[in-house]
Amino acid sequence: MAAQSSFPPGGTWFDSLKKSFVNVPVDSANGDAISTSDFLDAAESLTSLFDLLGSVAFKPVKNDMLGNVKKVRDRQLASPGDSSNLQSLVLNELKTKQHTATEGLLWLTRGLDFTAQALRHNTSNTSDELSTSFRAAYTQTLKPHHSFLVKPVFSAAMSATPYKKDFYAKLGAESDQAKVKEELGRWLACLEKQVGVLNQFLARKECKW
């Protein structure tokens, strides 16, 4: 069966994104402050990737990520003056003795790290199928933090990944795979950078509750 695409001829999945991590501002002059609105839009856009994986088993993964986006966005809407960047949002929320958005961002970052590591593993290990890459990423990122009730749900998703060739065909036409590879590399590098910034920030003492 031909892969269903949501992008125009000559385009790729990346053209369908409302916001790409490539376009999320990171202010190096201000402690690598990450724009809240842009980052949340990019994270929300990323979740359509789980639709391309084509199994209902990934629905809990997608819903978990979207739920965490909502927690952070709710805080942003409640206190916009303190939430222009993610770091400011977290520090100001914790001052109020609340941590709903901070915990949401922590889990969102873990989910994004999982996705980034899976795709990096798969692009770096060209003979590996997606299931191998996603299992390796899950072990390194989310699994240590999941309860015994949640682990089987995510493990089922790892086993439900499509064949590699079918997945990449959904990112772009066969004739556009060089473009897919280039755009994936650029998008993935930006995602990895932002996840790295957040992992380092959220590990700081003042970000604990």
PDB file of C-alpha atoms in Angstrom, residues 3-198:
ATOM      1  CA  ALA A   3       2.276   5.688   2.004  1.00  0.00           C
ATOM      2  CA  GLN A   4      -0.212   8.458   2.735  1.00  0.00           C
ATOM      3  CA  SER A   5       1.351  11.900   2.693  1.00  0.00           C
ATOM      4  CA  SER A   6       0.151  15.296   3.907  1.00  0.00           C
ATOM      5  CA  PHE A   7       2.650  17.347   1.952  1.00  0.00           C
ATOM      6  CA  PRO A   8       2.688  18.610  -1.650  1.00  0.00           C
ATOM      7  CA  PRO A   9       4.649  16.942  -4.464  1.00  0.00           C
ATOM      8  CA  GLY A  10       8.332  17.687  -4.018  1.00  0.00           C
ATOM      9  CA  GLY A  11       7.767  18.442  -0.342  1.00  0.00           C
ATOM     10  CA  THR A  12       8.407  16.455   2.820  1.00  0.00           C
ATOM     11  CA  TRP A  13       6.783  15.851   6.197  1.00  0.00           C
ATOM     12  CA  PHE A  14       8.844  18.764   7.524  1.00  0.00           C
ATOM     13  CA  ASP A  15       6.900  21.136   5.240  1.00  0.00           C
ATOM     14  CA  SER A  16       3.683  20.132   7.031  1.00  0.00           C
ATOM     15  CA  LEU A  17       4.874  21.238  10.479  1.00  0.00           C
ATOM     16  CA  LYS A  18       3.243  24.267  12.076  1.00  0.00           C
ATOM     17  CA  LYS A  19       6.616  24.961  13.717  1.00  0.00           C
ATOM     18  CA  SER A  20       9.975  23.251  13.322  1.00  0.00           C
ATOM     19  CA  PHE A  21      12.655  23.019  15.994  1.00  0.00           C
ATOM     20  CA  VAL A  22      14.895  24.617  13.368  1.00  0.00           C
ATOM     21  CA  ASN A  23      12.919  27.836  13.873  1.00  0.00           C
ATOM     22  CA  VAL A  24      12.742  27.859  17.677  1.00  0.00           C
ATOM     23  CA  PRO A  25      14.762  30.820  19.037  1.00  0.00           C
ATOM     24  CA  VAL A  26      17.466  29.916  21.560  1.00  0.00           C
ATOM     25  CA  ASP A  27      19.026  33.036  23.076  1.00  0.00           C
ATOM     26  CA  SER A  28      22.694  32.232  23.664  1.00  0.00           C
ATOM     27  CA  ALA A  29      23.190  35.689  25.195  1.00  0.00           C
ATOM     28  CA  ASN A  30      20.581  34.886  27.839  1.00  0.00           C
ATOM     29  CA  GLY A  31      21.619  31.477  29.144  1.00  0.00           C
ATOM     30  CA  ASP A  32      20.282  29.648  26.074  1.00  0.00           C
ATOM     31  CA  ALA A  33      16.751  30.787  26.907  1.00  0.00           C
ATOM     32  CA  ILE A  34      14.255  28.881  24.746  1.00  0.00           C
ATOM     33  CA  SER A  35      11.150  30.650  23.449  1.00  0.00           C
ATOM     34  CA  THR A  36       8.151  29.056  25.164  1.00  0.00           C
ATOM     35  CA  SER A  37       5.523  29.540  22.450  1.00  0.00           C
ATOM     36  CA  ASP A  38       7.799  28.422  19.626  1.00  0.00           C
ATOM     37  CA  PHE A  39       9.072  25.388  21.507  1.00  0.00           C
ATOM     38  CA  LEU A  40       5.582  24.209  22.469  1.00  0.00           C
ATOM     39  CA  ASP A  41       4.379  24.646  18.878  1.00  0.00           C
ATOM     40  CA  ALA A  42       7.370  22.627  17.636  1.00  0.00           C
ATOM     41  CA  ALA A  43       6.771  19.880  20.207  1.00  0.00           C
ATOM     42  CA  GLU A  44       3.096  19.746  19.282  1.00  0.00           C
ATOM     43  CA  SER A  45       4.035  19.534  15.601  1.00  0.00           C
ATOM     44  CA  LEU A  46       6.454  16.689  16.307  1.00  0.00           C
ATOM     45  CA  THR A  47       3.631  14.498  17.637  1.00  0.00           C
ATOM     46  CA  SER A  48       2.320  14.010  14.082  1.00  0.00           C
ATOM     47  CA  LEU A  49       5.413  11.823  13.634  1.00  0.00           C
ATOM     48  CA  PHE A  50       3.706   9.198  15.787  1.00  0.00           C
ATOM     49  CA  ASP A  51       0.804   9.164  13.317  1.00  0.00           C
ATOM     50  CA  LEU A  52       3.289   8.251  10.581  1.00  0.00           C
ATOM     51  CA  LEU A  53       4.378   5.270  12.641  1.00  0.00           C
ATOM     52  CA  GLY A  54       0.915   4.013  11.830  1.00  0.00           C
ATOM     53  CA  SER A  55      -0.097   2.039  14.907  1.00  0.00           C
ATOM     54  CA  VAL A  56      -2.675   2.733  17.600  1.00  0.00           C
ATOM     55  CA  ALA A  57       0.016   1.530  20.002  1.00  0.00           C
ATOM     56  CA  PHE A  58       1.666   4.942  19.634  1.00  0.00           C
ATOM     57  CA  LYS A  59      -1.482   6.828  20.662  1.00  0.00           C
ATOM     58  CA  PRO A  60      -0.577   6.747  24.395  1.00  0.00           C
ATOM     59  CA  VAL A  61       2.908   8.057  23.545  1.00  0.00           C
ATOM     60  CA  LYS A  62       1.432  10.922  21.525  1.00  0.00           C
ATOM     61  CA  ASN A  63      -1.245  11.720  24.104  1.00  0.00           C
ATOM     62  CA  ASP A  64       1.320  11.745  26.906  1.00  0.00           C
ATOM     63  CA  MET A  65       3.439  14.279  25.039  1.00  0.00           C
ATOM     64  CA  LEU A  66       0.450  16.483  24.178  1.00  0.00           C
ATOM     65  CA  GLY A  67      -0.709  16.360  27.792  1.00  0.00           C
ATOM     66  CA  ASN A  68       2.648  17.684  28.922  1.00  0.00           C
ATOM     67  CA  VAL A  69       2.577  20.434  26.273  1.00  0.00           C
ATOM     68  CA  LYS A  70      -0.783  21.504  27.714  1.00  0.00           C
ATOM     69  CA  LYS A  71       0.584  21.669  31.278  1.00  0.00           C
ATOM     70  CA  VAL A  72       3.341  24.033  30.206  1.00  0.00           C
ATOM     71  CA  ARG A  73       1.030  26.094  27.991  1.00  0.00           C
ATOM     72  CA  ASP A  74      -1.543  26.453  30.795  1.00  0.00           C
ATOM     73  CA  ARG A  75       1.122  28.009  32.998  1.00  0.00           C
ATOM     74  CA  GLN A  76       2.204  30.298  30.157  1.00  0.00           C
ATOM     75  CA  LEU A  77      -1.382  31.494  29.681  1.00  0.00           C
ATOM     76  CA  ALA A  78      -1.874  31.982  33.420  1.00  0.00           C
ATOM     77  CA  SER A  79       1.329  34.007  33.844  1.00  0.00           C
ATOM     78  CA  PRO A  80       2.462  35.275  30.419  1.00  0.00           C
ATOM     79  CA  GLY A  81       4.755  37.973  31.819  1.00  0.00           C
ATOM     80  CA  ASP A  82       6.933  35.353  33.519  1.00  0.00           C
ATOM     81  CA  SER A  83       6.815  32.777  30.753  1.00  0.00           C
ATOM     82  CA  SER A  84       8.389  34.191  27.601  1.00  0.00           C
ATOM     83  CA  ASN A  85      11.062  31.495  27.778  1.00  0.00           C
ATOM     84  CA  LEU A  86      10.929  28.030  29.311  1.00  0.00           C
ATOM     85  CA  GLN A  87      13.593  28.669  31.900  1.00  0.00           C
ATOM     86  CA  SER A  88      11.807  31.748  33.230  1.00  0.00           C
ATOM     87  CA  LEU A  89       8.491  29.887  33.269  1.00  0.00           C
ATOM     88  CA  VAL A  90       9.958  27.105  35.417  1.00  0.00           C
ATOM     89  CA  LEU A  91      11.771  29.324  37.905  1.00  0.00           C
ATOM     90  CA  ASN A  92       8.775  31.586  38.375  1.00  0.00           C
ATOM     91  CA  GLU A  93       6.343  28.707  38.791  1.00  0.00           C
ATOM     92  CA  LEU A  94       8.550  27.092  41.430  1.00  0.00           C
ATOM     93  CA  LYS A  95       8.583  30.379  43.379  1.00  0.00           C
ATOM     94  CA  THR A  96       4.833  29.901  43.857  1.00  0.00           C
ATOM     95  CA  LYS A  97       5.418  26.430  45.379  1.00  0.00           C
ATOM     96  CA  GLN A  98       3.675  24.862  42.369  1.00  0.00           C
ATOM     97  CA  HIS A  99       5.328  22.483  39.914  1.00  0.00           C
ATOM     98  CA  THR A 100       2.666  21.239  37.474  1.00  0.00           C
ATOM     99  CA  ALA A 101       4.219  22.921  34.426  1.00  0.00           C
ATOM    100  CA  THR A 102       7.774  22.189  35.549  1.00  0.00           C
ATOM    101  CA  GLU A 103       6.962  18.497  35.895  1.00  0.00           C
ATOM    102  CA  GLY A 104       5.173  18.633  32.547  1.00  0.00           C
ATOM    103  CA  LEU A 105       8.251  20.142  30.911  1.00  0.00           C
ATOM    104  CA  LEU A 106      10.464  17.494  32.507  1.00  0.00           C
ATOM    105  CA  TRP A 107       8.337  14.695  31.039  1.00  0.00           C
ATOM    106  CA  LEU A 108       7.984  16.490  27.718  1.00  0.00           C
ATOM    107  CA  THR A 109      11.760  16.802  27.511  1.00  0.00           C
ATOM    108  CA  ARG A 110      12.138  13.099  28.269  1.00  0.00           C
ATOM    109  CA  GLY A 111       9.662  12.271  25.499  1.00  0.00           C
ATOM    110  CA  LEU A 112      11.465  14.505  23.036  1.00  0.00           C
ATOM    111  CA  ASP A 113      14.804  13.007  24.075  1.00  0.00           C
ATOM    112  CA  PHE A 114      13.366   9.543  23.444  1.00  0.00           C
ATOM    113  CA  THR A 115      12.228  10.567  19.962  1.00  0.00           C
ATOM    114  CA  ALA A 116      15.524  12.281  19.150  1.00  0.00           C
ATOM    115  CA  GLN A 117      17.639   9.347  20.320  1.00  0.00           C
ATOM    116  CA  ALA A 118      15.512   6.860  18.375  1.00  0.00           C
ATOM    117  CA  LEU A 119      15.877   8.803  15.136  1.00  0.00           C
ATOM    118  CA  ARG A 120      19.573   9.510  15.713  1.00  0.00           C
ATOM    119  CA  HIS A 121      20.215   5.814  16.344  1.00  0.00           C
ATOM    120  CA  ASN A 122      18.318   4.876  13.202  1.00  0.00           C
ATOM    121  CA  THR A 123      20.083   7.368  10.947  1.00  0.00           C
ATOM    122  CA  SER A 124      23.486   6.426  12.386  1.00  0.00           C
ATOM    123  CA  ASN A 125      22.893   2.669  12.216  1.00  0.00           C
ATOM    124  CA  THR A 126      21.593   2.271   8.701  1.00  0.00           C
ATOM    125  CA  SER A 127      21.065  -1.494   8.914  1.00  0.00           C
ATOM    126  CA  ASP A 128      18.868  -1.313  12.038  1.00  0.00           C
ATOM    127  CA  GLU A 129      15.086  -1.385  11.791  1.00  0.00           C
ATOM    128  CA  LEU A 130      13.033   1.228  13.636  1.00  0.00           C
ATOM    129  CA  SER A 131      12.008  -1.224  16.361  1.00  0.00           C
ATOM    130  CA  THR A 132      15.662  -1.683  17.359  1.00  0.00           C
ATOM    131  CA  SER A 133      16.283   2.069  17.432  1.00  0.00           C
ATOM    132  CA  PHE A 134      13.127   2.884  19.393  1.00  0.00           C
ATOM    133  CA  ARG A 135      13.786   0.136  21.953  1.00  0.00           C
ATOM    134  CA  ALA A 136      17.343   1.376  22.482  1.00  0.00           C
ATOM    135  CA  ALA A 137      16.120   4.945  22.918  1.00  0.00           C
ATOM    136  CA  TYR A 138      13.349   3.894  25.311  1.00  0.00           C
ATOM    137  CA  THR A 139      15.843   2.037  27.501  1.00  0.00           C
ATOM    138  CA  GLN A 140      18.069   5.120  27.666  1.00  0.00           C
ATOM    139  CA  THR A 141      15.391   7.761  28.270  1.00  0.00           C
ATOM    140  CA  LEU A 142      11.874   6.950  29.461  1.00  0.00           C
ATOM    141  CA  LYS A 143      12.084   3.391  30.788  1.00  0.00           C
ATOM    142  CA  PRO A 144      14.044   4.231  33.988  1.00  0.00           C
ATOM    143  CA  HIS A 145      11.269   6.674  34.974  1.00  0.00           C
ATOM    144  CA  HIS A 146       8.230   4.538  34.070  1.00  0.00           C
ATOM    145  CA  SER A 147       6.252   2.390  36.477  1.00  0.00           C
ATOM    146  CA  PHE A 148       5.697  -1.306  35.883  1.00  0.00           C
ATOM    147  CA  LEU A 149       2.167  -0.435  34.706  1.00  0.00           C
ATOM    148  CA  VAL A 150       3.341   2.016  32.035  1.00  0.00           C
ATOM    149  CA  LYS A 151       6.310   0.063  30.691  1.00  0.00           C
ATOM    150  CA  PRO A 152       4.201  -2.559  28.848  1.00  0.00           C
ATOM    151  CA  VAL A 153       2.214   0.195  27.088  1.00  0.00           C
ATOM    152  CA  PHE A 154       5.358   1.793  25.701  1.00  0.00           C
ATOM    153  CA  SER A 155       7.001  -1.554  24.986  1.00  0.00           C
ATOM    154  CA  ALA A 156       4.008  -2.475  22.834  1.00  0.00           C
ATOM    155  CA  ALA A 157       4.527   0.709  20.833  1.00  0.00           C
ATOM    156  CA  MET A 158       8.202  -0.113  20.286  1.00  0.00           C
ATOM    157  CA  SER A 159       7.207  -3.463  18.811  1.00  0.00           C
ATOM    158  CA  ALA A 160       4.603  -1.869  16.537  1.00  0.00           C
ATOM    159  CA  THR A 161       6.965   0.326  14.515  1.00  0.00           C
ATOM    160  CA  PRO A 162       6.739  -0.052  10.717  1.00  0.00           C
ATOM    161  CA  TYR A 163       9.545  -1.212   8.497  1.00  0.00           C
ATOM    162  CA  LYS A 164      12.217   1.414   8.069  1.00  0.00           C
ATOM    163  CA  LYS A 165      11.652   1.842   4.331  1.00  0.00           C
ATOM    164  CA  ASP A 166       7.920   2.379   4.853  1.00  0.00           C
ATOM    165  CA  PHE A 167       8.484   5.010   7.542  1.00  0.00           C
ATOM    166  CA  TYR A 168      10.957   7.054   5.507  1.00  0.00           C
ATOM    167  CA  ALA A 169       8.601   6.841   2.515  1.00  0.00           C
ATOM    168  CA  LYS A 170       6.052   8.693   4.670  1.00  0.00           C
ATOM    169  CA  LEU A 171       8.562  11.489   5.313  1.00  0.00           C
ATOM    170  CA  GLY A 172       8.960  12.123   1.593  1.00  0.00           C
ATOM    171  CA  ALA A 173       8.675  10.509  -1.822  1.00  0.00           C
ATOM    172  CA  GLU A 174      11.281   7.979  -2.905  1.00  0.00           C
ATOM    173  CA  SER A 175      12.690  10.512  -5.354  1.00  0.00           C
ATOM    174  CA  ASP A 176      13.047  13.059  -2.528  1.00  0.00           C
ATOM    175  CA  GLN A 177      14.889  10.887   0.008  1.00  0.00           C
ATOM    176  CA  ALA A 178      18.071  12.981  -0.258  1.00  0.00           C
ATOM    177  CA  LYS A 179      15.998  16.015   0.720  1.00  0.00           C
ATOM    178  CA  VAL A 180      14.366  14.048   3.554  1.00  0.00           C
ATOM    179  CA  LYS A 181      17.781  13.061   4.891  1.00  0.00           C
ATOM    180  CA  GLU A 182      19.026  16.652   4.763  1.00  0.00           C
ATOM    181  CA  GLU A 183      15.942  18.117   6.436  1.00  0.00           C
ATOM    182  CA  LEU A 184      15.799  15.364   9.047  1.00  0.00           C
ATOM    183  CA  GLY A 185      19.442  15.989   9.917  1.00  0.00           C
ATOM    184  CA  ARG A 186      18.887  19.721  10.368  1.00  0.00           C
ATOM    185  CA  TRP A 187      15.666  19.275  12.378  1.00  0.00           C
ATOM    186  CA  LEU A 188      17.165  16.539  14.539  1.00  0.00           C
ATOM    187  CA  ALA A 189      20.280  18.569  15.365  1.00  0.00           C
ATOM    188  CA  CYS A 190      18.127  21.486  16.570  1.00  0.00           C
ATOM    189  CA  LEU A 191      15.887  19.163  18.590  1.00  0.00           C
ATOM    190  CA  GLU A 192      18.929  17.541  20.213  1.00  0.00           C
ATOM    191  CA  LYS A 193      20.418  20.936  21.082  1.00  0.00           C
ATOM    192  CA  GLN A 194      17.230  22.135  22.758  1.00  0.00           C
ATOM    193  CA  VAL A 195      16.756  18.866  24.649  1.00  0.00           C
ATOM    194  CA  GLY A 196      20.373  19.147  25.838  1.00  0.00           C
ATOM    195  CA  VAL A 197      19.815  22.702  27.081  1.00  0.00           C
ATOM    196  CA  LEU A 198      16.673  21.653  28.954  1.00  0.00           C
TER     197      LEU A 198
END
